[in-house]
Amino acid sequence: MTTKSNANSVLILFAHPALQKSRVNVRLIQYVRDIEGVTFHDLYEAYPDFHVQVQFEQEQLMKHDIIVLHHPIFWFSIPALLKEWMDLVLEHGWAYGRRGRALKGKKLLSVISTGGRESLYQKEGYNKHTIGEFLLPIRQMAYVCKMDYLPPFVVHGTNTITEEEIVRQGECYQKIITSLRDGTIDLDAACSLSRINLDVERIIKGART
Ligand SMILES: Cc1cc2nc3c(=O)[nH]c(=O)nc-3n(C[C@H](O)[C@H](O)[C@H](O)COP(=O)(O)O)c2cc1C
């Protein structure tokens, strides 16, 4: 596969504390980890002791245009190591604050899976809030760091998901990452969606042809 010279670079920060027990994310990452122009970084593999290398992580962020936070939802939030990573790496004066402009203009995409079905993540549903609302701290982090927040890629209902749906979501993830890399996503159309994987054909330029 050749990559266009004007392609964006993509950093996937993956956080799953028990990948050996994973059914969904272990499959999803296979669709994206070897794409040219994508750096795949498994945080739990790199830092089993939680000793995050701040300078290395900041250098990685600086080298990439699109930052992906990929993880399962745990207690309506992010896994502990990703929180530790955020607390340590996104320093004042570097990532945010008057002089903190290191991440300005980079795009941020959350890729998440939930055990709960989509119907539970509605105002009237069991969880009383949408997944977009639960991701508000990530959205605000992006805002404070002057990044462009994209609607999340969400795989709901992992407790009952079928094999066919895992494959479909994997292929969709691959298309979206490749299109973000190549700049062929209609960002206005994407930002009008509640989740970026809701209508791939609509947001990828030329996908319907
Ligand atoms: C500690 C823990 C907390 C969880 N919290 C939630 C939750 O708040 N909401 C939800 O929908 N699913 C929750 N789940 C389910 C996971 O999101 C689900 O198992 C995961 O997305 C499946 O992906 P995997 O097959 O890659 O492990 C939780 C699972 C664990 C182990």
Short mmCIF file of N, CA, C and O in Angstrom, two decimals, residues 101-196:
data_model
loop_
_atom_site.label_atom_id
_atom_site.label_comp_id
_atom_site.label_asym_id
_atom_site.label_seq_id
_atom_site.Cartn_x
_atom_site.Cartn_y
_atom_site.Cartn_z
N ARG A 101 0.72 24.94 23.64
CA ARG A 101 0.13 24.85 22.30
C ARG A 101 0.61 23.62 21.53
O ARG A 101 0.44 23.54 20.31
N ALA A 102 1.24 22.67 22.21
CA ALA A 102 1.87 21.53 21.52
C ALA A 102 0.86 20.70 20.71
O ALA A 102 1.22 20.10 19.71
N LEU A 103 -0.38 20.69 21.16
CA LEU A 103 -1.37 19.82 20.51
C LEU A 103 -2.35 20.60 19.64
O LEU A 103 -3.28 20.01 19.07
N LYS A 104 -2.11 21.88 19.53
CA LYS A 104 -3.06 22.76 18.81
C LYS A 104 -3.27 22.26 17.37
O LYS A 104 -2.32 22.00 16.65
N GLY A 105 -4.55 22.14 17.02
CA GLY A 105 -4.91 21.78 15.64
C GLY A 105 -4.89 20.29 15.34
O GLY A 105 -5.31 19.88 14.27
N LYS A 106 -4.39 19.47 16.28
CA LYS A 106 -4.44 18.02 16.05
C LYS A 106 -5.88 17.54 16.27
O LYS A 106 -6.62 18.14 17.03
N LYS A 107 -6.20 16.44 15.61
CA LYS A 107 -7.56 15.90 15.76
C LYS A 107 -7.55 14.80 16.82
O LYS A 107 -6.59 14.04 16.91
N LEU A 108 -8.63 14.74 17.60
CA LEU A 108 -8.75 13.72 18.63
C LEU A 108 -9.98 12.86 18.37
O LEU A 108 -11.08 13.37 18.21
N LEU A 109 -9.76 11.54 18.32
CA LEU A 109 -10.85 10.59 18.10
C LEU A 109 -10.85 9.56 19.22
O LEU A 109 -9.83 8.91 19.45
N SER A 110 -11.98 9.40 19.89
CA SER A 110 -12.15 8.31 20.85
C SER A 110 -12.73 7.10 20.11
O SER A 110 -13.70 7.24 19.35
N VAL A 111 -12.13 5.95 20.32
CA VAL A 111 -12.66 4.68 19.79
C VAL A 111 -12.96 3.82 21.00
O VAL A 111 -12.05 3.47 21.76
N ILE A 112 -14.24 3.53 21.22
CA ILE A 112 -14.61 2.87 22.47
C ILE A 112 -15.60 1.73 22.24
O ILE A 112 -16.29 1.69 21.23
N SER A 113 -15.62 0.83 23.20
CA SER A 113 -16.63 -0.23 23.19
C SER A 113 -17.37 -0.20 24.52
O SER A 113 -16.78 0.14 25.55
N THR A 114 -18.65 -0.52 24.45
CA THR A 114 -19.45 -0.57 25.69
C THR A 114 -20.13 -1.93 25.78
O THR A 114 -20.62 -2.46 24.77
N GLY A 115 -20.19 -2.46 26.99
CA GLY A 115 -20.95 -3.69 27.20
C GLY A 115 -22.43 -3.44 26.94
O GLY A 115 -23.12 -4.27 26.36
N GLY A 116 -22.90 -2.27 27.35
CA GLY A 116 -24.32 -1.93 27.22
C GLY A 116 -24.73 -1.65 25.78
O GLY A 116 -23.96 -1.08 25.00
N ARG A 117 -25.95 -2.05 25.45
CA ARG A 117 -26.49 -1.79 24.12
C ARG A 117 -26.74 -0.29 23.93
O ARG A 117 -26.90 0.45 24.90
N GLU A 118 -26.88 0.13 22.66
CA GLU A 118 -27.09 1.54 22.35
C GLU A 118 -28.37 2.06 22.99
O GLU A 118 -28.44 3.21 23.44
N SER A 119 -29.39 1.21 23.08
CA SER A 119 -30.68 1.65 23.64
C SER A 119 -30.55 2.04 25.12
O SER A 119 -31.36 2.80 25.65
N LEU A 120 -29.54 1.51 25.80
CA LEU A 120 -29.34 1.87 27.21
C LEU A 120 -28.72 3.26 27.34
O LEU A 120 -28.84 3.91 28.38
N TYR A 121 -28.00 3.68 26.28
CA TYR A 121 -27.30 4.96 26.30
C TYR A 121 -28.16 6.06 25.65
O TYR A 121 -27.79 6.65 24.65
N GLN A 122 -29.33 6.26 26.22
CA GLN A 122 -30.26 7.30 25.77
C GLN A 122 -30.77 8.01 27.02
O GLN A 122 -30.74 7.43 28.12
N LYS A 123 -31.28 9.23 26.82
CA LYS A 123 -31.83 9.98 27.96
C LYS A 123 -32.91 9.17 28.68
O LYS A 123 -32.97 9.14 29.91
N GLU A 124 -33.72 8.46 27.89
CA GLU A 124 -34.82 7.67 28.47
C GLU A 124 -34.37 6.25 28.82
O GLU A 124 -35.14 5.48 29.37
N GLY A 125 -33.15 5.91 28.49
CA GLY A 125 -32.67 4.55 28.71
C GLY A 125 -32.09 4.34 30.10
O GLY A 125 -32.03 5.26 30.92
N TYR A 126 -31.65 3.12 30.36
CA TYR A 126 -31.18 2.73 31.69
C TYR A 126 -30.06 3.63 32.20
O TYR A 126 -30.02 4.00 33.38
N ASN A 127 -29.13 4.00 31.32
CA ASN A 127 -27.97 4.80 31.76
C ASN A 127 -28.24 6.31 31.79
O ASN A 127 -27.39 7.09 32.22
N LYS A 128 -29.39 6.72 31.28
CA LYS A 128 -29.90 8.09 31.38
C LYS A 128 -29.08 9.14 30.63
O LYS A 128 -29.42 10.33 30.66
N HIS A 129 -28.03 8.75 30.00
CA HIS A 129 -27.19 9.68 29.24
C HIS A 129 -26.67 8.99 27.98
O HIS A 129 -26.52 7.77 27.95
N THR A 130 -26.35 9.81 26.98
CA THR A 130 -25.76 9.25 25.76
C THR A 130 -24.27 9.02 26.01
O THR A 130 -23.68 9.57 26.95
N ILE A 131 -23.67 8.25 25.12
CA ILE A 131 -22.23 7.99 25.27
C ILE A 131 -21.45 9.30 25.05
O ILE A 131 -20.42 9.52 25.69
N GLY A 132 -21.99 10.19 24.20
CA GLY A 132 -21.35 11.49 24.01
C GLY A 132 -21.28 12.27 25.31
O GLY A 132 -20.29 12.94 25.59
N GLU A 133 -22.31 12.14 26.11
CA GLU A 133 -22.30 12.84 27.41
C GLU A 133 -21.28 12.21 28.36
O GLU A 133 -20.57 12.93 29.06
N PHE A 134 -21.19 10.89 28.35
CA PHE A 134 -20.19 10.27 29.23
C PHE A 134 -18.76 10.64 28.81
O PHE A 134 -17.85 10.61 29.63
N LEU A 135 -18.59 10.98 27.54
CA LEU A 135 -17.25 11.33 27.04
C LEU A 135 -16.92 12.82 27.20
O LEU A 135 -15.89 13.29 26.70
N LEU A 136 -17.77 13.54 27.90
CA LEU A 136 -17.57 14.99 28.04
C LEU A 136 -16.17 15.37 28.56
O LEU A 136 -15.57 16.33 28.06
N PRO A 137 -15.61 14.66 29.56
CA PRO A 137 -14.25 15.04 30.00
C PRO A 137 -13.20 14.94 28.89
O PRO A 137 -12.26 15.74 28.85
N ILE A 138 -13.36 13.99 27.99
CA ILE A 138 -12.41 13.85 26.87
C ILE A 138 -12.62 15.01 25.90
O ILE A 138 -11.66 15.62 25.41
N ARG A 139 -13.87 15.31 25.64
CA ARG A 139 -14.18 16.42 24.74
C ARG A 139 -13.61 17.73 25.30
O ARG A 139 -13.03 18.54 24.57
N GLN A 140 -13.78 17.92 26.59
CA GLN A 140 -13.29 19.15 27.21
C GLN A 140 -11.75 19.17 27.25
O GLN A 140 -11.14 20.22 27.08
N MET A 141 -11.15 18.02 27.45
CA MET A 141 -9.69 17.93 27.39
C MET A 141 -9.20 18.39 26.01
O MET A 141 -8.27 19.17 25.89
N ALA A 142 -9.88 17.90 24.97
CA ALA A 142 -9.50 18.29 23.61
C ALA A 142 -9.64 19.81 23.43
O ALA A 142 -8.75 20.47 22.89
N TYR A 143 -10.72 20.35 23.93
CA TYR A 143 -10.96 21.79 23.81
C TYR A 143 -9.87 22.60 24.52
O TYR A 143 -9.31 23.54 23.96
N VAL A 144 -9.57 22.19 25.75
CA VAL A 144 -8.57 22.93 26.55
C VAL A 144 -7.18 22.81 25.91
O VAL A 144 -6.37 23.73 25.98
N CYS A 145 -6.94 21.68 25.25
CA CYS A 145 -5.65 21.47 24.57
C CYS A 145 -5.68 21.98 23.13
O CYS A 145 -4.74 21.73 22.36
N LYS A 146 -6.75 22.67 22.76
CA LYS A 146 -6.88 23.31 21.44
C LYS A 146 -6.88 22.29 20.30
O LYS A 146 -6.39 22.55 19.21
N MET A 147 -7.39 21.11 20.60
CA MET A 147 -7.49 20.06 19.58
C MET A 147 -8.90 20.05 18.98
O MET A 147 -9.83 20.57 19.58
N ASP A 148 -9.02 19.44 17.81
CA ASP A 148 -10.33 19.31 17.17
C ASP A 148 -10.91 17.95 17.54
O ASP A 148 -10.35 16.91 17.17
N TYR A 149 -12.01 17.97 18.26
CA TYR A 149 -12.65 16.74 18.75
C TYR A 149 -13.59 16.19 17.69
O TYR A 149 -14.46 16.90 17.19
N LEU A 150 -13.43 14.92 17.37
CA LEU A 150 -14.32 14.27 16.41
C LEU A 150 -15.36 13.44 17.17
O LEU A 150 -15.08 12.97 18.28
N PRO A 151 -16.51 13.21 16.57
CA PRO A 151 -17.47 12.31 17.23
C PRO A 151 -16.82 10.94 17.43
O PRO A 151 -16.04 10.50 16.58
N PRO A 152 -17.15 10.26 18.53
CA PRO A 152 -16.46 8.98 18.81
C PRO A 152 -16.88 7.86 17.87
O PRO A 152 -17.99 7.86 17.32
N PHE A 153 -15.98 6.91 17.73
CA PHE A 153 -16.29 5.63 17.06
C PHE A 153 -16.72 4.70 18.19
O PHE A 153 -15.94 4.40 19.09
N VAL A 154 -17.98 4.27 18.16
CA VAL A 154 -18.51 3.50 19.29
C VAL A 154 -19.01 2.13 18.84
O VAL A 154 -19.82 2.04 17.90
N VAL A 155 -18.55 1.10 19.51
CA VAL A 155 -19.11 -0.24 19.32
C VAL A 155 -19.89 -0.57 20.59
O VAL A 155 -19.31 -0.79 21.65
N HIS A 156 -21.21 -0.55 20.45
CA HIS A 156 -22.08 -0.82 21.60
C HIS A 156 -22.39 -2.31 21.70
O HIS A 156 -22.26 -3.06 20.73
N GLY A 157 -22.82 -2.71 22.88
CA GLY A 157 -23.40 -4.04 23.05
C GLY A 157 -22.42 -5.19 22.89
O GLY A 157 -22.75 -6.22 22.29
N THR A 158 -21.23 -5.03 23.47
CA THR A 158 -20.21 -6.08 23.28
C THR A 158 -20.59 -7.39 23.97
O THR A 158 -20.04 -8.43 23.63
N ASN A 159 -21.52 -7.34 24.91
CA ASN A 159 -21.92 -8.57 25.60
C ASN A 159 -22.64 -9.54 24.66
O ASN A 159 -22.59 -10.75 24.86
N THR A 160 -23.30 -8.96 23.65
CA THR A 160 -24.11 -9.81 22.77
C THR A 160 -23.72 -9.65 21.30
O THR A 160 -24.42 -10.17 20.43
N ILE A 161 -22.63 -8.98 21.01
CA ILE A 161 -22.28 -8.68 19.62
C ILE A 161 -21.98 -9.96 18.83
O ILE A 161 -21.40 -10.91 19.38
N THR A 162 -22.41 -9.97 17.57
CA THR A 162 -22.17 -11.17 16.74
C THR A 162 -20.81 -11.07 16.07
O THR A 162 -20.23 -9.99 15.94
N GLU A 163 -20.35 -12.20 15.60
CA GLU A 163 -19.09 -12.27 14.86
C GLU A 163 -19.16 -11.36 13.62
O GLU A 163 -18.22 -10.63 13.32
N GLU A 164 -20.29 -11.40 12.92
CA GLU A 164 -20.44 -10.58 11.70
C GLU A 164 -20.32 -9.10 12.03
O GLU A 164 -19.73 -8.33 11.27
N GLU A 165 -20.89 -8.70 13.16
CA GLU A 165 -20.85 -7.29 13.54
C GLU A 165 -19.43 -6.88 13.94
O GLU A 165 -19.01 -5.75 13.65
N ILE A 166 -18.69 -7.75 14.56
CA ILE A 166 -17.29 -7.43 14.90
C ILE A 166 -16.51 -7.17 13.60
O ILE A 166 -15.77 -6.19 13.49
N VAL A 167 -16.72 -8.04 12.61
CA VAL A 167 -16.02 -7.88 11.32
C VAL A 167 -16.45 -6.56 10.66
O VAL A 167 -15.62 -5.79 10.17
N ARG A 168 -17.75 -6.28 10.69
CA ARG A 168 -18.26 -5.05 10.07
C ARG A 168 -17.66 -3.81 10.74
O ARG A 168 -17.22 -2.88 10.08
N GLN A 169 -17.60 -3.84 12.07
CA GLN A 169 -17.02 -2.69 12.78
C GLN A 169 -15.52 -2.59 12.54
O GLN A 169 -14.97 -1.49 12.46
N GLY A 170 -14.85 -3.72 12.44
CA GLY A 170 -13.41 -3.72 12.16
C GLY A 170 -13.13 -3.09 10.80
O GLY A 170 -12.23 -2.24 10.65
N GLU A 171 -13.92 -3.46 9.82
CA GLU A 171 -13.73 -2.91 8.47
C GLU A 171 -14.04 -1.41 8.45
O GLU A 171 -13.37 -0.62 7.78
N CYS A 172 -15.05 -1.04 9.21
CA CYS A 172 -15.44 0.37 9.31
C CYS A 172 -14.32 1.19 9.98
O CYS A 172 -13.97 2.29 9.53
N TYR A 173 -13.76 0.63 11.04
CA TYR A 173 -12.63 1.29 11.75
C TYR A 173 -11.46 1.49 10.78
O TYR A 173 -10.89 2.58 10.71
N GLN A 174 -11.17 0.47 10.00
CA GLN A 174 -10.07 0.55 9.04
C GLN A 174 -10.31 1.66 8.01
O GLN A 174 -9.44 2.46 7.70
N LYS A 175 -11.55 1.72 7.51
CA LYS A 175 -11.90 2.75 6.52
C LYS A 175 -11.76 4.14 7.12
O LYS A 175 -11.26 5.06 6.46
N ILE A 176 -12.23 4.31 8.33
CA ILE A 176 -12.21 5.64 8.93
C ILE A 176 -10.77 6.08 9.22
O ILE A 176 -10.39 7.23 8.94
N ILE A 177 -9.96 5.19 9.75
CA ILE A 177 -8.56 5.56 10.03
C ILE A 177 -7.82 5.87 8.73
O ILE A 177 -7.08 6.86 8.63
N THR A 178 -8.04 5.07 7.71
CA THR A 178 -7.38 5.30 6.42
C THR A 178 -7.82 6.64 5.82
O THR A 178 -7.01 7.40 5.30
N SER A 179 -9.10 6.94 5.94
CA SER A 179 -9.62 8.19 5.38
C SER A 179 -9.15 9.40 6.18
O SER A 179 -8.89 10.46 5.60
N LEU A 180 -9.04 9.24 7.49
CA LEU A 180 -8.49 10.35 8.28
C LEU A 180 -7.04 10.59 7.88
O LEU A 180 -6.59 11.72 7.74
N ARG A 181 -6.31 9.51 7.69
CA ARG A 181 -4.92 9.63 7.26
C ARG A 181 -4.82 10.35 5.91
O ARG A 181 -4.00 11.25 5.73
N ASP A 182 -5.70 9.99 4.99
CA ASP A 182 -5.62 10.54 3.64
C ASP A 182 -6.38 11.85 3.47
O ASP A 182 -6.38 12.43 2.38
N GLY A 183 -7.05 12.28 4.52
CA GLY A 183 -7.80 13.54 4.44
C GLY A 183 -9.02 13.43 3.55
O GLY A 183 -9.44 14.43 2.95
N THR A 184 -9.60 12.24 3.44
CA THR A 184 -10.76 12.06 2.57
C THR A 184 -12.07 11.95 3.34
O THR A 184 -13.07 11.43 2.83
N ILE A 185 -12.04 12.40 4.59
CA ILE A 185 -13.30 12.42 5.37
C ILE A 185 -13.92 13.80 5.25
O ILE A 185 -13.22 14.82 5.34
N ASP A 186 -15.23 13.83 5.05
CA ASP A 186 -15.97 15.08 5.07
C ASP A 186 -16.20 15.41 6.56
O ASP A 186 -17.11 14.85 7.19
N LEU A 187 -15.36 16.29 7.09
CA LEU A 187 -15.39 16.53 8.53
C LEU A 187 -16.68 17.20 8.98
O LEU A 187 -17.16 16.95 10.08
N ASP A 188 -17.25 18.05 8.13
CA ASP A 188 -18.52 18.70 8.50
C ASP A 188 -19.61 17.65 8.65
O ASP A 188 -20.39 17.67 9.62
N ALA A 189 -19.65 16.72 7.68
CA ALA A 189 -20.65 15.65 7.75
C ALA A 189 -20.38 14.76 8.96
O ALA A 189 -21.31 14.38 9.69
N ALA A 190 -19.11 14.45 9.20
CA ALA A 190 -18.76 13.58 10.34
C ALA A 190 -19.18 14.22 11.66
O ALA A 190 -19.73 13.54 12.54
N CYS A 191 -18.94 15.53 11.77
CA CYS A 191 -19.23 16.21 13.04
C CYS A 191 -20.73 16.36 13.29
O CYS A 191 -21.14 16.71 14.40
N SER A 192 -21.53 16.10 12.27
CA SER A 192 -22.99 16.18 12.47
C SER A 192 -23.54 14.85 13.02
O SER A 192 -24.71 14.76 13.37
N LEU A 193 -22.69 13.84 13.10
CA LEU A 193 -23.14 12.52 13.56
C LEU A 193 -22.90 12.38 15.06
O LEU A 193 -21.95 12.95 15.61
N SER A 194 -23.73 11.56 15.72
CA SER A 194 -23.51 11.31 17.15
C SER A 194 -22.32 10.38 17.36
O SER A 194 -21.66 10.41 18.39
N ARG A 195 -22.09 9.50 16.38
CA ARG A 195 -20.87 8.69 16.40
C ARG A 195 -20.37 8.54 14.97
O ARG A 195 -21.17 8.43 14.03
N ILE A 196 -19.06 8.54 14.82
CA ILE A 196 -18.47 8.67 13.49
C ILE A 196 -18.71 7.42 12.64
O ILE A 196 -18.67 7.49 11.41
#
